[in-house]
Amino acid sequence: MQNSEAMALSAALLAVAGGLTQRINEGVVARGFEGLRPAHGFAFARLAPDGATVTDLAAHLGVTKQAASQLVDEIVRKGYAERRVHPLDARARLIVLTERGWACTRAAEEAAAEVVRGWSDVLGEGEVQALREQLGRIAPYGPIRPAW
Amino acid sequence: MQNSEAMALSAALLAVAGGLTQRINEGVVARGFEGLRPAHGFAFARLAPDGATVTDLAAHLGVTKQAASQLVDEIVRKGYAERRVHPLDARARLIVLTERGWACTRAAEEAAAEVVRGWSDVLGEGEVQALREQLGRIAPYGPIRPAW
DNA sequence: GAGAGATGGTCAAGTAGCTTGACCATCCCG
DNA sequence: CGGGATGGTCAAGCTACTTGACCATCTCTC
């Protein structure tokens, strides 16, 4: 594969990723959840299963724990999460989603599903499934949040 | 397709995009071009063919023209581009890449090709070609720079 | 042509999200 | 028990971006 083709693939990938992020965010706003940025979505994804500590979140987002703490301040103030005492470590706080936080997470899922449905209309269901499988195989580990 | 699958696809896509961006940037740095951020790469991509005006660049990057102007200041100061008089409009300046700017662009292409080669090792050349074609079909128009 | 509004660009100041540095509370381990 | 490691916060600073104001030049209409 030539460099120019690699660039075409890269550009398309980044454009799709950017559009997806934007449209998920728009979908979340349209469902009544305001004052949130895409970075919050990445935090919610980490908090969703069982909660997480600030340090966990920082590693997941690829930022300092101070930055993660500020982000938690923000989503707590806006009613999407709350700080609880950690059951196993008195130093730590367990950050968990509130009901509103869960509702917002579901809204993000719906918005994402809506975008993906648009892709199915273009590519067909099978190709989208293949896309999911292929991207899963080349996805790197490490912090989730794209660092640009 | 269920919402959870849409989320899995979205997460994989964003992870791949984030990893790609990071690795291209690392590759560019490794080739001796310092002081550049991913946003500069998106600017170079727009400048590369024939140059562009600050306003063009701003629209392409999805930022204000003031921000684009500052970014141009920076790449001019670092020797990657220069401001020329616009041949058709005395108000405008045509921003064009210097030889160093072109060298950096080629370095980014090489770095991208390197990453894509890694994908070929996992997926096979044919699947990567298919990926390129499919992503090209679902890529949105509008500003290129992912807005998160 | 001549004036009025639109457009390209820059200067200046403010903002938001991140960083580094310092610090305290608690945990873990010899 | 004592000392280092770890979780978290407070404070201050940095930087990429924004909004607002302004000038030069283009373009349209009369």
mmCIF file of C-alpha atoms (C1' of nucleotides) in Angstrom:
data_model
loop_
_atom_site.group_PDB
_atom_site.id
_atom_site.type_symbol
_atom_site.label_atom_id
_atom_site.label_comp_id
_atom_site.label_asym_id
_atom_site.label_seq_id
_atom_site.Cartn_x
_atom_site.Cartn_y
_atom_site.Cartn_z
ATOM 1 C CA MET A 1 0.000 0.000 0.000
ATOM 2 C CA GLN A 2 1.344 3.380 -0.986
ATOM 3 C CA ASN A 3 1.736 6.271 1.407
ATOM 4 C CA SER A 4 -1.003 8.216 -0.315
ATOM 5 C CA GLU A 5 -3.446 5.394 0.237
ATOM 6 C CA ALA A 6 -2.441 5.197 3.874
ATOM 7 C CA MET A 7 -3.173 8.907 4.116
ATOM 8 C CA ALA A 8 -6.555 8.471 2.449
ATOM 9 C CA LEU A 9 -7.407 5.728 4.913
ATOM 10 C CA SER A 10 -6.166 7.820 7.828
ATOM 11 C CA ALA A 11 -8.089 10.884 6.730
ATOM 12 C CA ALA A 12 -11.292 8.909 6.265
ATOM 13 C CA LEU A 13 -10.880 7.226 9.630
ATOM 14 C CA LEU A 14 -10.285 10.509 11.436
ATOM 15 C CA ALA A 15 -13.158 12.179 9.641
ATOM 16 C CA VAL A 16 -15.516 9.351 10.571
ATOM 17 C CA ALA A 17 -14.312 9.418 14.177
ATOM 18 C CA GLY A 18 -14.710 13.182 14.382
ATOM 19 C CA GLY A 19 -18.167 13.063 12.867
ATOM 20 C CA LEU A 20 -19.208 10.261 15.181
ATOM 21 C CA THR A 21 -18.042 12.158 18.253
ATOM 22 C CA GLN A 22 -19.822 15.275 17.151
ATOM 23 C CA ARG A 23 -23.062 13.508 16.356
ATOM 24 C CA ILE A 24 -23.105 11.560 19.608
ATOM 25 C CA ASN A 25 -22.606 14.816 21.447
ATOM 26 C CA GLU A 26 -25.386 16.472 19.484
ATOM 27 C CA GLY A 27 -27.662 13.522 20.154
ATOM 28 C CA VAL A 28 -26.982 13.709 23.876
ATOM 29 C CA VAL A 29 -27.724 17.442 23.901
ATOM 30 C CA ALA A 30 -30.881 16.875 21.854
ATOM 31 C CA ARG A 31 -32.058 14.441 24.533
ATOM 32 C CA GLY A 32 -31.839 17.153 27.153
ATOM 33 C CA PHE A 33 -28.402 16.670 28.723
ATOM 34 C CA GLU A 34 -26.537 19.945 28.538
ATOM 35 C CA GLY A 35 -23.175 21.235 29.602
ATOM 36 C CA LEU A 36 -21.370 18.062 28.597
ATOM 37 C CA ARG A 37 -18.379 17.636 26.326
ATOM 38 C CA PRO A 38 -17.159 14.492 24.601
ATOM 39 C CA ALA A 39 -14.531 14.018 27.303
ATOM 40 C CA HIS A 40 -17.347 13.490 29.787
ATOM 41 C CA GLY A 41 -18.636 10.644 27.688
ATOM 42 C CA PHE A 42 -15.328 8.822 27.993
ATOM 43 C CA ALA A 43 -15.523 9.314 31.746
ATOM 44 C CA PHE A 44 -19.091 7.983 31.879
ATOM 45 C CA ALA A 45 -18.013 4.908 29.968
ATOM 46 C CA ARG A 46 -15.484 4.132 32.687
ATOM 47 C CA LEU A 47 -17.855 4.927 35.542
ATOM 48 C CA ALA A 48 -20.806 3.042 34.117
ATOM 49 C CA PRO A 49 -20.175 -0.538 35.225
ATOM 50 C CA ASP A 50 -19.333 -0.171 38.918
ATOM 51 C CA GLY A 51 -17.887 3.274 39.460
ATOM 52 C CA ALA A 52 -14.213 4.161 39.602
ATOM 53 C CA THR A 53 -11.723 6.203 41.563
ATOM 54 C CA VAL A 54 -10.307 9.502 40.390
ATOM 55 C CA THR A 55 -6.971 7.862 39.723
ATOM 56 C CA ASP A 56 -8.616 5.106 37.659
ATOM 57 C CA LEU A 57 -10.393 7.750 35.661
ATOM 58 C CA ALA A 58 -7.220 9.746 35.126
ATOM 59 C CA ALA A 59 -5.435 6.699 33.702
ATOM 60 C CA HIS A 60 -8.424 5.848 31.524
ATOM 61 C CA LEU A 61 -8.616 9.373 30.120
ATOM 62 C CA GLY A 62 -4.879 9.859 29.792
ATOM 63 C CA VAL A 63 -4.764 13.008 31.923
ATOM 64 C CA THR A 64 -3.395 13.912 35.348
ATOM 65 C CA LYS A 65 -5.405 12.977 38.395
ATOM 66 C CA GLN A 66 -5.889 16.682 39.095
ATOM 67 C CA ALA A 67 -7.568 17.113 35.730
ATOM 68 C CA ALA A 68 -9.692 14.027 36.367
ATOM 69 C CA SER A 69 -10.646 15.421 39.769
ATOM 70 C CA GLN A 70 -11.767 18.690 38.190
ATOM 71 C CA LEU A 71 -13.821 16.786 35.656
ATOM 72 C CA VAL A 72 -15.452 14.819 38.466
ATOM 73 C CA ASP A 73 -16.193 18.088 40.297
ATOM 74 C CA GLU A 74 -17.997 19.223 37.192
ATOM 75 C CA ILE A 75 -20.159 16.163 36.614
ATOM 76 C CA VAL A 76 -20.953 15.961 40.324
ATOM 77 C CA ARG A 77 -21.984 19.620 40.369
ATOM 78 C CA LYS A 78 -24.212 18.974 37.367
ATOM 79 C CA GLY A 79 -25.821 15.985 39.003
ATOM 80 C CA TYR A 80 -24.464 13.188 36.807
ATOM 81 C CA ALA A 81 -22.331 11.452 39.446
ATOM 82 C CA GLU A 82 -21.559 11.463 43.138
ATOM 83 C CA ARG A 83 -18.559 10.764 45.332
ATOM 84 C CA ARG A 84 -19.009 7.941 47.808
ATOM 85 C CA VAL A 85 -16.663 6.553 50.412
ATOM 86 C CA HIS A 86 -14.625 3.702 48.994
ATOM 87 C CA PRO A 87 -15.583 0.425 50.670
ATOM 88 C CA LEU A 88 -12.013 -0.873 50.751
ATOM 89 C CA ASP A 89 -9.808 2.211 51.019
ATOM 90 C CA ALA A 90 -10.498 5.184 53.257
ATOM 91 C CA ARG A 91 -8.205 7.421 51.193
ATOM 92 C CA ALA A 92 -10.104 6.829 47.997
ATOM 93 C CA ARG A 93 -13.508 7.990 46.863
ATOM 94 C CA LEU A 94 -15.668 5.830 44.647
ATOM 95 C CA ILE A 95 -17.247 7.902 41.899
ATOM 96 C CA VAL A 96 -20.565 6.454 40.746
ATOM 97 C CA LEU A 97 -23.174 7.616 38.278
ATOM 98 C CA THR A 98 -26.468 8.995 39.545
ATOM 99 C CA GLU A 99 -29.733 7.993 37.910
ATOM 100 C CA ARG A 100 -29.362 11.074 35.738
ATOM 101 C CA GLY A 101 -25.873 9.915 34.819
ATOM 102 C CA TRP A 102 -27.261 6.552 33.755
ATOM 103 C CA ALA A 103 -29.971 8.235 31.729
ATOM 104 C CA CYS A 104 -27.327 10.291 29.975
ATOM 105 C CA THR A 105 -25.281 7.178 29.263
ATOM 106 C CA ARG A 106 -28.311 5.537 27.691
ATOM 107 C CA ALA A 107 -28.897 8.684 25.640
ATOM 108 C CA ALA A 108 -25.342 8.470 24.338
ATOM 109 C CA GLU A 109 -25.888 4.833 23.398
ATOM 110 C CA GLU A 110 -29.034 5.725 21.506
ATOM 111 C CA ALA A 111 -27.266 8.549 19.699
ATOM 112 C CA ALA A 112 -24.412 6.240 18.755
ATOM 113 C CA ALA A 113 -26.856 3.602 17.551
ATOM 114 C CA GLU A 114 -28.544 6.224 15.413
ATOM 115 C CA VAL A 115 -25.292 7.125 13.708
ATOM 116 C CA VAL A 116 -24.378 3.494 13.185
ATOM 117 C CA ARG A 117 -27.803 2.882 11.686
ATOM 118 C CA GLY A 118 -26.948 5.562 9.133
ATOM 119 C CA TRP A 119 -23.818 3.644 8.266
ATOM 120 C CA SER A 120 -25.826 0.453 7.827
ATOM 121 C CA ASP A 121 -27.998 2.263 5.319
ATOM 122 C CA VAL A 122 -24.910 2.994 3.251
ATOM 123 C CA LEU A 123 -22.805 -0.098 3.772
ATOM 124 C CA GLY A 124 -25.303 -2.762 4.736
ATOM 125 C CA GLU A 125 -25.618 -4.484 8.086
ATOM 126 C CA GLY A 126 -23.027 -7.138 7.314
ATOM 127 C CA GLU A 127 -20.319 -4.690 6.354
ATOM 128 C CA VAL A 128 -20.899 -2.698 9.529
ATOM 129 C CA GLN A 129 -20.575 -5.836 11.597
ATOM 130 C CA ALA A 130 -17.333 -6.570 9.769
ATOM 131 C CA LEU A 131 -16.156 -3.039 10.455
ATOM 132 C CA ARG A 132 -16.836 -3.505 14.145
ATOM 133 C CA GLU A 133 -14.944 -6.757 14.230
ATOM 134 C CA GLN A 134 -11.961 -5.433 12.264
ATOM 135 C CA LEU A 135 -11.660 -2.230 14.268
ATOM 136 C CA GLY A 136 -11.841 -4.259 17.451
ATOM 137 C CA ARG A 137 -8.862 -6.258 16.270
ATOM 138 C CA ILE A 138 -6.647 -3.261 15.533
ATOM 139 C CA ALA A 139 -7.736 -1.056 18.457
ATOM 140 C CA PRO A 140 -4.799 -0.235 20.713
ATOM 141 C CA TYR A 141 -4.831 -0.572 24.482
ATOM 142 C CA GLY A 142 -4.045 2.289 26.826
ATOM 143 C CA PRO A 143 -5.974 5.464 27.476
ATOM 144 C CA ILE A 144 -9.252 5.595 25.628
ATOM 145 C CA ARG A 145 -9.490 9.291 25.116
ATOM 146 C CA PRO A 146 -7.966 10.362 21.804
ATOM 147 C CA ALA A 147 -5.102 12.644 22.608
ATOM 148 C CA TRP A 148 -5.321 15.565 20.251
ATOM 149 C CA MET B 1 -27.965 -3.804 15.724
ATOM 150 C CA GLN B 2 -28.301 -3.240 19.437
ATOM 151 C CA ASN B 3 -27.153 -0.126 21.226
ATOM 152 C CA SER B 4 -24.387 -2.015 22.994
ATOM 153 C CA GLU B 5 -22.953 -3.146 19.687
ATOM 154 C CA ALA B 6 -23.091 0.385 18.390
ATOM 155 C CA MET B 7 -21.145 1.457 21.466
ATOM 156 C CA ALA B 8 -18.581 -1.293 20.946
ATOM 157 C CA LEU B 9 -18.122 -0.165 17.355
ATOM 158 C CA SER B 10 -17.905 3.466 18.408
ATOM 159 C CA ALA B 11 -15.390 2.746 21.149
ATOM 160 C CA ALA B 12 -13.211 0.704 18.816
ATOM 161 C CA LEU B 13 -13.365 3.370 16.131
ATOM 162 C CA LEU B 14 -12.415 6.145 18.528
ATOM 163 C CA ALA B 15 -9.642 4.064 20.056
ATOM 164 C CA VAL B 16 -8.201 3.303 16.623
ATOM 165 C CA ALA B 17 -8.446 6.956 15.601
ATOM 166 C CA GLY B 18 -6.803 8.114 18.810
ATOM 167 C CA GLY B 19 -4.016 5.571 18.469
ATOM 168 C CA LEU B 20 -3.461 6.497 14.840
ATOM 169 C CA THR B 21 -3.206 10.191 15.652
ATOM 170 C CA GLN B 22 -0.798 9.548 18.463
ATOM 171 C CA ARG B 23 1.410 7.244 16.427
ATOM 172 C CA ILE B 24 1.530 9.582 13.445
ATOM 173 C CA ASN B 25 2.587 12.363 15.774
ATOM 174 C CA GLU B 26 5.243 10.170 17.352
ATOM 175 C CA GLY B 27 6.493 9.160 13.923
ATOM 176 C CA VAL B 28 6.766 12.785 12.848
ATOM 177 C CA VAL B 29 8.702 13.660 15.992
ATOM 178 C CA ALA B 30 10.943 10.622 15.529
ATOM 179 C CA ARG B 31 11.812 11.923 12.057
ATOM 180 C CA GLY B 32 13.089 15.167 13.549
ATOM 181 C CA PHE B 33 10.139 17.535 13.326
ATOM 182 C CA GLU B 34 9.512 18.938 16.763
ATOM 183 C CA GLY B 35 7.099 21.357 18.317
ATOM 184 C CA LEU B 36 4.161 20.129 16.260
ATOM 185 C CA ARG B 37 0.779 18.938 17.453
ATOM 186 C CA PRO B 38 -1.777 16.859 15.576
ATOM 187 C CA ALA B 39 -3.739 20.006 14.737
ATOM 188 C CA HIS B 40 -0.769 21.167 12.671
ATOM 189 C CA GLY B 41 -1.015 18.017 10.627
ATOM 190 C CA PHE B 42 -4.587 18.828 9.658
ATOM 191 C CA ALA B 43 -3.420 22.279 8.640
ATOM 192 C CA PHE B 44 -0.571 20.865 6.543
ATOM 193 C CA ALA B 45 -3.017 18.587 4.777
ATOM 194 C CA ARG B 46 -4.991 21.627 3.666
ATOM 195 C CA LEU B 47 -1.932 23.668 2.713
ATOM 196 C CA ALA B 48 -0.197 20.875 0.867
ATOM 197 C CA PRO B 49 -1.728 21.007 -2.606
ATOM 198 C CA ASP B 50 -1.579 24.707 -3.474
ATOM 199 C CA GLY B 51 -1.619 26.667 -0.243
ATOM 200 C CA ALA B 52 -4.640 28.242 1.367
ATOM 201 C CA THR B 53 -5.802 31.414 3.032
ATOM 202 C CA VAL B 54 -6.237 31.778 6.768
ATOM 203 C CA THR B 55 -10.004 31.768 6.359
ATOM 204 C CA ASP B 56 -9.879 28.560 4.302
ATOM 205 C CA LEU B 57 -7.791 26.985 6.985
ATOM 206 C CA ALA B 58 -10.136 28.108 9.737
ATOM 207 C CA ALA B 59 -13.123 26.520 7.993
ATOM 208 C CA HIS B 60 -11.143 23.353 7.323
ATOM 209 C CA LEU B 61 -10.072 23.059 10.964
ATOM 210 C CA GLY B 62 -13.392 24.113 12.415
ATOM 211 C CA VAL B 63 -11.954 26.982 14.454
ATOM 212 C CA THR B 64 -12.170 30.776 14.305
ATOM 213 C CA LYS B 65 -9.992 32.599 11.815
ATOM 214 C CA GLN B 66 -8.132 34.177 14.735
ATOM 215 C CA ALA B 67 -7.167 30.734 15.992
ATOM 216 C CA ALA B 68 -6.138 29.717 12.483
ATOM 217 C CA SER B 69 -4.061 32.882 12.206
ATOM 218 C CA GLN B 70 -2.264 32.068 15.446
ATOM 219 C CA LEU B 71 -1.593 28.553 14.233
ATOM 220 C CA VAL B 72 -0.145 29.976 11.023
ATOM 221 C CA ASP B 73 2.042 32.336 13.063
ATOM 222 C CA GLU B 74 3.395 29.321 14.826
ATOM 223 C CA ILE B 75 4.208 27.184 11.803
ATOM 224 C CA VAL B 76 5.680 30.197 10.032
ATOM 225 C CA ARG B 77 7.871 30.979 13.041
ATOM 226 C CA LYS B 78 9.035 27.358 13.079
ATOM 227 C CA GLY B 79 9.857 27.431 9.386
ATOM 228 C CA TYR B 80 7.180 25.090 8.039
ATOM 229 C CA ALA B 81 5.224 27.636 6.009
ATOM 230 C CA GLU B 82 5.328 31.207 4.799
ATOM 231 C CA ARG B 83 2.825 33.948 4.052
ATOM 232 C CA ARG B 84 2.790 35.194 0.477
ATOM 233 C CA VAL B 85 0.733 37.860 -1.192
ATOM 234 C CA HIS B 86 -2.400 36.404 -2.713
ATOM 235 C CA PRO B 87 -2.304 36.642 -6.520
ATOM 236 C CA LEU B 88 -6.003 37.478 -6.824
ATOM 237 C CA ASP B 89 -6.918 39.310 -3.636
ATOM 238 C CA ALA B 90 -4.798 42.005 -1.994
ATOM 239 C CA ARG B 91 -6.583 41.526 1.330
ATOM 240 C CA ALA B 92 -5.688 37.869 1.563
ATOM 241 C CA ARG B 93 -2.412 36.117 2.197
ATOM 242 C CA LEU B 94 -1.642 32.792 0.584
ATOM 243 C CA ILE B 95 -0.089 30.443 3.109
ATOM 244 C CA VAL B 96 2.206 27.908 1.454
ATOM 245 C CA LEU B 97 4.443 25.176 2.818
ATOM 246 C CA THR B 98 8.208 25.661 2.778
ATOM 247 C CA GLU B 99 10.497 22.828 1.735
ATOM 248 C CA ARG B 100 10.715 21.901 5.412
ATOM 249 C CA GLY B 101 6.921 21.874 5.552
ATOM 250 C CA TRP B 102 6.821 19.477 2.622
ATOM 251 C CA ALA B 103 9.434 17.255 4.261
ATOM 252 C CA CYS B 104 7.303 17.149 7.387
ATOM 253 C CA THR B 105 4.233 16.262 5.343
ATOM 254 C CA ARG B 106 6.108 13.378 3.763
ATOM 255 C CA ALA B 107 7.240 12.264 7.219
ATOM 256 C CA ALA B 108 3.616 12.191 8.358
ATOM 257 C CA GLU B 109 2.706 10.097 5.326
ATOM 258 C CA GLU B 110 5.460 7.636 6.104
ATOM 259 C CA ALA B 111 4.370 7.415 9.723
ATOM 260 C CA ALA B 112 0.766 6.826 8.678
ATOM 261 C CA ALA B 113 1.861 4.172 6.212
ATOM 262 C CA GLU B 114 3.799 2.468 8.972
ATOM 263 C CA VAL B 115 0.731 2.263 11.180
ATOM 264 C CA VAL B 116 -1.433 1.035 8.341
ATOM 265 C CA ARG B 117 1.153 -1.617 7.574
ATOM 266 C CA GLY B 118 0.692 -2.848 11.134
ATOM 267 C CA TRP B 119 -3.003 -3.169 10.455
ATOM 268 C CA SER B 120 -2.320 -5.144 7.303
ATOM 269 C CA ASP B 121 -0.296 -7.599 9.368
ATOM 270 C CA VAL B 122 -3.366 -8.209 11.532
ATOM 271 C CA LEU B 123 -6.199 -7.967 9.042
ATOM 272 C CA GLY B 124 -4.572 -8.705 5.723
ATOM 273 C CA GLU B 125 -4.090 -6.324 2.840
ATOM 274 C CA GLY B 126 -7.503 -6.946 1.337
ATOM 275 C CA GLU B 127 -9.399 -6.195 4.501
ATOM 276 C CA VAL B 128 -7.480 -2.949 4.966
ATOM 277 C CA GLN B 129 -8.354 -1.921 1.427
ATOM 278 C CA ALA B 130 -11.968 -2.702 2.209
ATOM 279 C CA LEU B 131 -11.722 -0.655 5.384
ATOM 280 C CA ARG B 132 -10.403 2.288 3.413
ATOM 281 C CA GLU B 133 -13.203 2.039 0.902
ATOM 282 C CA GLN B 134 -15.948 1.645 3.497
ATOM 283 C CA LEU B 135 -14.714 4.471 5.711
ATOM 284 C CA GLY B 136 -14.492 6.676 2.652
ATOM 285 C CA ARG B 137 -18.148 6.027 1.969
ATOM 286 C CA ILE B 138 -19.360 6.955 5.439
ATOM 287 C CA ALA B 139 -16.976 9.853 6.077
ATOM 288 C CA PRO B 140 -18.882 13.104 6.622
ATOM 289 C CA TYR B 141 -18.075 16.378 4.922
ATOM 290 C CA GLY B 142 -17.341 19.554 6.852
ATOM 291 C CA PRO B 143 -14.400 20.398 9.050
ATOM 292 C CA ILE B 144 -11.793 17.671 9.084
ATOM 293 C CA ARG B 145 -10.430 18.177 12.517
ATOM 294 C CA PRO B 146 -12.192 15.984 15.068
ATOM 295 C CA ALA B 147 -13.822 18.313 17.556
ATOM 296 C CA TRP B 148 -13.112 16.876 20.954
ATOM 297 C "C1'" DG C 1 -17.605 55.713 -10.801
ATOM 298 C "C1'" DA C 2 -19.015 56.278 -5.740
ATOM 299 C "C1'" DG C 3 -20.655 54.793 -1.701
ATOM 300 C "C1'" DA C 4 -22.207 50.760 1.361
ATOM 301 C "C1'" DG C 5 -21.888 46.467 2.904
ATOM 302 C "C1'" DA C 6 -19.268 42.050 2.802
ATOM 303 C "C1'" DT C 7 -14.990 39.732 3.401
ATOM 304 C "C1'" DG C 8 -9.784 38.690 4.748
ATOM 305 C "C1'" DG C 9 -6.780 39.485 8.297
ATOM 306 C "C1'" DT C 10 -4.780 41.009 12.656
ATOM 307 C "C1'" DC C 11 -4.459 42.903 17.511
ATOM 308 C "C1'" DA C 12 -6.003 42.552 22.169
ATOM 309 C "C1'" DA C 13 -8.151 40.610 26.061
ATOM 310 C "C1'" DG C 14 -10.651 36.971 28.298
ATOM 311 C "C1'" DT C 15 -11.731 31.927 29.062
ATOM 312 C "C1'" DA C 16 -11.442 26.954 29.882
ATOM 313 C "C1'" DG C 17 -9.100 22.803 30.392
ATOM 314 C "C1'" DC C 18 -5.146 21.220 31.216
ATOM 315 C "C1'" DT C 19 -0.416 21.101 33.661
ATOM 316 C "C1'" DT C 20 3.131 21.200 37.551
ATOM 317 C "C1'" DG C 21 4.066 21.639 42.430
ATOM 318 C "C1'" DA C 22 2.887 21.246 47.189
ATOM 319 C "C1'" DC C 23 0.445 19.171 50.632
ATOM 320 C "C1'" DC C 24 -2.391 15.960 53.783
ATOM 321 C "C1'" DA C 25 -4.610 11.440 54.883
ATOM 322 C "C1'" DT C 26 -4.332 6.744 54.623
ATOM 323 C "C1'" DC C 27 -2.396 2.360 53.198
ATOM 324 C "C1'" DC C 28 1.250 -1.196 53.052
ATOM 325 C "C1'" DC C 29 5.332 -3.443 54.462
ATOM 326 C "C1'" DG C 30 9.812 -4.086 56.826
ATOM 327 C "C1'" DC D 1 5.884 1.321 64.798
ATOM 328 C "C1'" DG D 2 8.042 3.937 61.343
ATOM 329 C "C1'" DG D 3 8.911 5.146 56.500
ATOM 330 C "C1'" DG D 4 7.816 5.098 51.855
ATOM 331 C "C1'" DA D 5 3.965 4.576 48.457
ATOM 332 C "C1'" DT D 6 -0.578 5.841 47.031
ATOM 333 C "C1'" DG D 7 -5.328 8.505 46.652
ATOM 334 C "C1'" DG D 8 -6.958 12.939 46.614
ATOM 335 C "C1'" DT D 9 -7.204 17.969 46.785
ATOM 336 C "C1'" DC D 10 -5.709 23.003 46.668
ATOM 337 C "C1'" DA D 11 -3.269 26.515 44.250
ATOM 338 C "C1'" DA D 12 -0.969 28.670 40.571
ATOM 339 C "C1'" DG D 13 0.498 28.829 35.851
ATOM 340 C "C1'" DC D 14 0.310 27.707 30.862
ATOM 341 C "C1'" DT D 15 -1.741 27.415 26.306
ATOM 342 C "C1'" DA D 16 -4.905 26.896 22.785
ATOM 343 C "C1'" DC D 17 -8.850 28.674 21.984
ATOM 344 C "C1'" DT D 18 -12.659 32.279 22.156
ATOM 345 C "C1'" DT D 19 -15.071 36.967 21.607
ATOM 346 C "C1'" DG D 20 -14.750 41.796 20.335
ATOM 347 C "C1'" DA D 21 -12.796 45.557 17.884
ATOM 348 C "C1'" DC D 22 -10.578 47.303 14.129
ATOM 349 C "C1'" DC D 23 -8.458 48.276 9.354
ATOM 350 C "C1'" DA D 24 -7.750 47.172 4.380
ATOM 351 C "C1'" DT D 25 -9.663 45.604 0.353
ATOM 352 C "C1'" DC D 26 -13.176 43.578 -2.526
ATOM 353 C "C1'" DT D 27 -17.871 43.589 -4.642
ATOM 354 C "C1'" DC D 28 -22.300 44.950 -5.503
ATOM 355 C "C1'" DT D 29 -25.825 48.443 -6.586
ATOM 356 C "C1'" DC D 30 -27.255 52.630 -8.023
#
